[in-house]
PDB file of C-alpha atoms in Angstrom:
ATOM      1  CA  MET A  24       0.000   0.000   0.000  1.00 89.00           C
ATOM      2  CA  SER A  25       1.356   3.427  -0.913  1.00 96.00           C
ATOM      3  CA  GLN A  26       1.756   6.187   1.674  1.00 98.00           C
ATOM      4  CA  LYS A  27      -1.128   8.032   0.014  1.00 97.00           C
ATOM      5  CA  GLU A  28      -3.396   4.968   0.261  1.00 97.00           C
ATOM      6  CA  LEU A  29      -2.356   4.326   3.871  1.00 98.00           C
ATOM      7  CA  ALA A  30      -3.128   7.919   4.907  1.00 98.00           C
ATOM      8  CA  VAL A  31      -6.565   7.842   3.237  1.00 98.00           C
ATOM      9  CA  THR A  32      -7.336   4.405   4.710  1.00 98.00           C
ATOM     10  CA  PHE A  33      -6.266   5.638   8.155  1.00 98.00           C
ATOM     11  CA  LEU A  34      -8.743   8.533   8.046  1.00 97.00           C
ATOM     12  CA  GLN A  35     -11.479   6.324   6.552  1.00 97.00           C
ATOM     13  CA  GLN A  36     -11.084   3.932   9.468  1.00 97.00           C
ATOM     14  CA  ILE A  37     -11.161   6.817  11.964  1.00 96.00           C
ATOM     15  CA  VAL A  38     -14.400   8.189  10.504  1.00 95.00           C
ATOM     16  CA  SER A  39     -16.004   4.732  10.438  1.00 94.00           C
ATOM     17  CA  GLY A  40     -15.238   4.224  14.144  1.00 94.00           C
ATOM     18  CA  LYS A  41     -12.408   1.706  13.670  1.00 96.00           C
ATOM     19  CA  ILE A  42      -9.967   3.904  15.554  1.00 97.00           C
ATOM     20  CA  LYS A  43      -7.913   1.245  17.326  1.00 97.00           C
ATOM     21  CA  GLU A  44      -7.533  -0.692  14.086  1.00 97.00           C
ATOM     22  CA  ALA A  45      -6.462   2.488  12.286  1.00 97.00           C
ATOM     23  CA  PHE A  46      -3.774   3.178  14.872  1.00 97.00           C
ATOM     24  CA  ASP A  47      -2.626  -0.461  14.913  1.00 97.00           C
ATOM     25  CA  ASP A  48      -2.365  -0.557  11.113  1.00 96.00           C
ATOM     26  CA  ALA A  49      -0.832   2.834  10.358  1.00 97.00           C
ATOM     27  CA  ILE A  50       0.834   4.507  13.352  1.00 97.00           C
ATOM     28  CA  HIS A  51       4.571   4.249  14.014  1.00 98.00           C
ATOM     29  CA  THR A  52       5.662   3.363  17.551  1.00 96.00           C
ATOM     30  CA  GLU A  53       7.391   6.753  17.871  1.00 97.00           C
ATOM     31  CA  PHE A  54       4.353   8.721  16.648  1.00 97.00           C
ATOM     32  CA  ILE A  55       3.955  12.391  17.527  1.00 96.00           C
ATOM     33  CA  HIS A  56       1.186  14.847  16.653  1.00 96.00           C
ATOM     34  CA  HIS A  57       0.803  18.613  16.700  1.00 96.00           C
ATOM     35  CA  ASN A  58      -2.878  18.966  17.624  1.00 91.00           C
ATOM     36  CA  ALA A  59      -2.988  21.718  20.249  1.00 90.00           C
ATOM     37  CA  TYR A  60      -6.190  20.390  21.854  1.00 90.00           C
ATOM     38  CA  PHE A  61      -4.780  17.073  23.100  1.00 91.00           C
ATOM     39  CA  GLU A  62      -1.797  15.902  25.102  1.00 92.00           C
ATOM     40  CA  ALA A  63       1.175  14.601  23.152  1.00 89.00           C
ATOM     41  CA  GLY A  64       1.283  10.963  22.136  1.00 90.00           C
ATOM     42  CA  ALA A  65      -0.758   8.427  20.233  1.00 95.00           C
ATOM     43  CA  GLN A  66      -2.852   7.306  23.212  1.00 95.00           C
ATOM     44  CA  SER A  67      -4.387  10.698  23.980  1.00 94.00           C
ATOM     45  CA  LEU A  68      -5.168  11.368  20.314  1.00 95.00           C
ATOM     46  CA  MET A  69      -6.669   7.895  19.884  1.00 96.00           C
ATOM     47  CA  LYS A  70      -8.862   8.394  22.974  1.00 96.00           C
ATOM     48  CA  ALA A  71     -10.053  11.789  21.672  1.00 94.00           C
ATOM     49  CA  MET A  72     -10.956  10.183  18.353  1.00 95.00           C
ATOM     50  CA  MET A  73     -12.833   7.389  20.138  1.00 96.00           C
ATOM     51  CA  ASP A  74     -14.750   9.935  22.216  1.00 95.00           C
ATOM     52  CA  ASN A  75     -15.657  11.869  19.066  1.00 94.00           C
ATOM     53  CA  ALA A  76     -16.812   8.675  17.334  1.00 94.00           C
ATOM     54  CA  GLU A  77     -19.222   8.036  20.215  1.00 94.00           C
ATOM     55  CA  LEU A  78     -20.577  11.591  20.031  1.00 93.00           C
ATOM     56  CA  SER A  79     -20.813  11.649  16.224  1.00 93.00           C
ATOM     57  CA  PRO A  80     -21.468   8.129  14.919  1.00 93.00           C
ATOM     58  CA  ASN A  81     -22.896   9.475  11.626  1.00 92.00           C
ATOM     59  CA  LYS A  82     -19.858  11.551  10.714  1.00 94.00           C
ATOM     60  CA  GLN A  83     -19.309  12.133   6.983  1.00 95.00           C
ATOM     61  CA  TRP A  84     -15.885  12.541   5.379  1.00 96.00           C
ATOM     62  CA  THR A  85     -15.229  13.571   1.799  1.00 97.00           C
ATOM     63  CA  VAL A  86     -11.757  13.669   0.293  1.00 98.00           C
ATOM     64  CA  VAL A  87     -11.234  16.737  -1.883  1.00 97.00           C
ATOM     65  CA  GLN A  88      -7.610  16.169  -2.862  1.00 98.00           C
ATOM     66  CA  VAL A  89      -4.559  14.149  -1.825  1.00 98.00           C
ATOM     67  CA  ILE A  90      -0.966  15.130  -2.470  1.00 98.00           C
ATOM     68  CA  GLU A  91       2.088  12.941  -1.890  1.00 98.00           C
ATOM     69  CA  GLU A  92       5.677  14.114  -1.989  1.00 98.00           C
ATOM     70  CA  GLU A  93       8.607  12.131  -0.599  1.00 98.00           C
ATOM     71  CA  ASP A  94       7.761  11.235   3.031  1.00 98.00           C
ATOM     72  CA  ARG A  95       4.678  13.537   3.231  1.00 98.00           C
ATOM     73  CA  VAL A  96       1.032  13.086   2.373  1.00 98.00           C
ATOM     74  CA  VAL A  97      -1.449  15.971   2.522  1.00 98.00           C
ATOM     75  CA  ILE A  98      -5.195  15.338   2.546  1.00 98.00           C
ATOM     76  CA  HIS A  99      -7.662  18.197   2.029  1.00 98.00           C
ATOM     77  CA  SER A 100     -11.121  17.066   3.071  1.00 98.00           C
ATOM     78  CA  HIS A 101     -14.592  18.035   4.243  1.00 97.00           C
ATOM     79  CA  ILE A 102     -15.759  16.622   7.588  1.00 96.00           C
ATOM     80  CA  GLN A 103     -19.336  16.854   8.827  1.00 96.00           C
ATOM     81  CA  GLN A 104     -20.327  15.596  12.283  1.00 93.00           C
ATOM     82  CA  ASN A 105     -23.833  14.836  10.939  1.00 90.00           C
ATOM     83  CA  THR A 106     -25.879  15.491   7.799  1.00 88.00           C
ATOM     84  CA  ASP A 107     -27.173  18.858   9.089  1.00 92.00           C
ATOM     85  CA  ASP A 108     -23.685  20.150   9.889  1.00 93.00           C
ATOM     86  CA  LEU A 109     -22.036  22.465   7.333  1.00 95.00           C
ATOM     87  CA  GLY A 110     -18.784  20.968   8.529  1.00 96.00           C
ATOM     88  CA  VAL A 111     -15.153  21.883   8.474  1.00 97.00           C
ATOM     89  CA  ALA A 112     -12.559  22.047   5.712  1.00 97.00           C
ATOM     90  CA  VAL A 113      -9.566  20.147   7.086  1.00 97.00           C
ATOM     91  CA  VAL A 114      -6.001  19.667   5.924  1.00 98.00           C
ATOM     92  CA  HIS A 115      -4.148  16.718   7.445  1.00 98.00           C
ATOM     93  CA  ILE A 116      -0.407  16.486   6.912  1.00 98.00           C
ATOM     94  CA  PHE A 117       1.246  13.111   7.504  1.00 98.00           C
ATOM     95  CA  ARG A 118       4.962  12.341   7.686  1.00 98.00           C
ATOM     96  CA  PHE A 119       5.952   8.733   7.115  1.00 98.00           C
ATOM     97  CA  GLN A 120       8.860   6.674   8.353  1.00 98.00           C
ATOM     98  CA  GLU A 121       9.390   2.950   7.783  1.00 97.00           C
ATOM     99  CA  GLY A 122       5.999   2.661   6.063  1.00 97.00           C
ATOM    100  CA  LYS A 123       4.043   4.103   9.005  1.00 98.00           C
ATOM    101  CA  ILE A 124       2.702   7.504  10.017  1.00 98.00           C
ATOM    102  CA  ILE A 125       5.211   8.965  12.449  1.00 98.00           C
ATOM    103  CA  GLU A 126       4.015  12.576  12.637  1.00 98.00           C
ATOM    104  CA  THR A 127       0.801  14.499  11.943  1.00 97.00           C
ATOM    105  CA  TRP A 128      -0.454  18.062  11.739  1.00 97.00           C
ATOM    106  CA  ASP A 129      -4.022  19.166  11.111  1.00 96.00           C
ATOM    107  CA  VAL A 130      -5.685  22.502  10.479  1.00 96.00           C
ATOM    108  CA  GLY A 131      -9.355  23.257   9.986  1.00 96.00           C
ATOM    109  CA  GLN A 132     -11.688  26.034   8.953  1.00 96.00           C
ATOM    110  CA  SER A 133     -15.450  26.045   9.533  1.00 96.00           C
ATOM    111  CA  VAL A 134     -17.582  26.009   6.406  1.00 96.00           C
ATOM    112  CA  VAL A 135     -19.718  29.140   6.213  1.00 92.00           C
ATOM    113  CA  SER A 136     -23.172  29.303   4.632  1.00 90.00           C
ATOM    114  CA  ASN A 137     -22.928  32.867   3.356  1.00 90.00           C
ATOM    115  CA  SER A 138     -19.439  33.131   1.900  1.00 91.00           C
ATOM    116  CA  PRO A 139     -18.926  35.973  -0.570  1.00 93.00           C
ATOM    117  CA  ASN A 140     -16.640  33.633  -2.556  1.00 92.00           C
ATOM    118  CA  GLU A 141     -18.833  31.991  -5.175  1.00 90.00           C
ATOM    119  CA  GLN A 142     -16.124  29.345  -5.731  1.00 90.00           C
ATOM    120  CA  GLY A 143     -16.773  27.871  -2.286  1.00 88.00           C
ATOM    121  CA  MET A 144     -14.289  26.134  -0.060  1.00 89.00           C
ATOM    122  CA  PHE A 145     -14.010  22.975  -2.109  1.00 91.00           C
TER     123      PHE A 145
END
């Protein structure tokens, strides 16, 4: 499986509630993340994702674009907690080592209903 496929599969598993499996399959033992809302380390991020899966079991995730270059994969996507939610535009950045995700960054921007930009966010 390519890095690009592994990163997409990882997020697909997260959204579908298979969080532990996603971490077991894709995360390097020396994993670090840069999400400011959770303590460092894979365990705290995995727990936060499990908690979110319980709160939002009908989450929707749409991939907009995926870019791979050397040891990095970038996924631009649209995440909605439920069908009524306008959602968030999210960019996940993954760094790979030894065929596993060793480092992640993520940034998000809420989707707005009345944007003056007729091109939209996607």
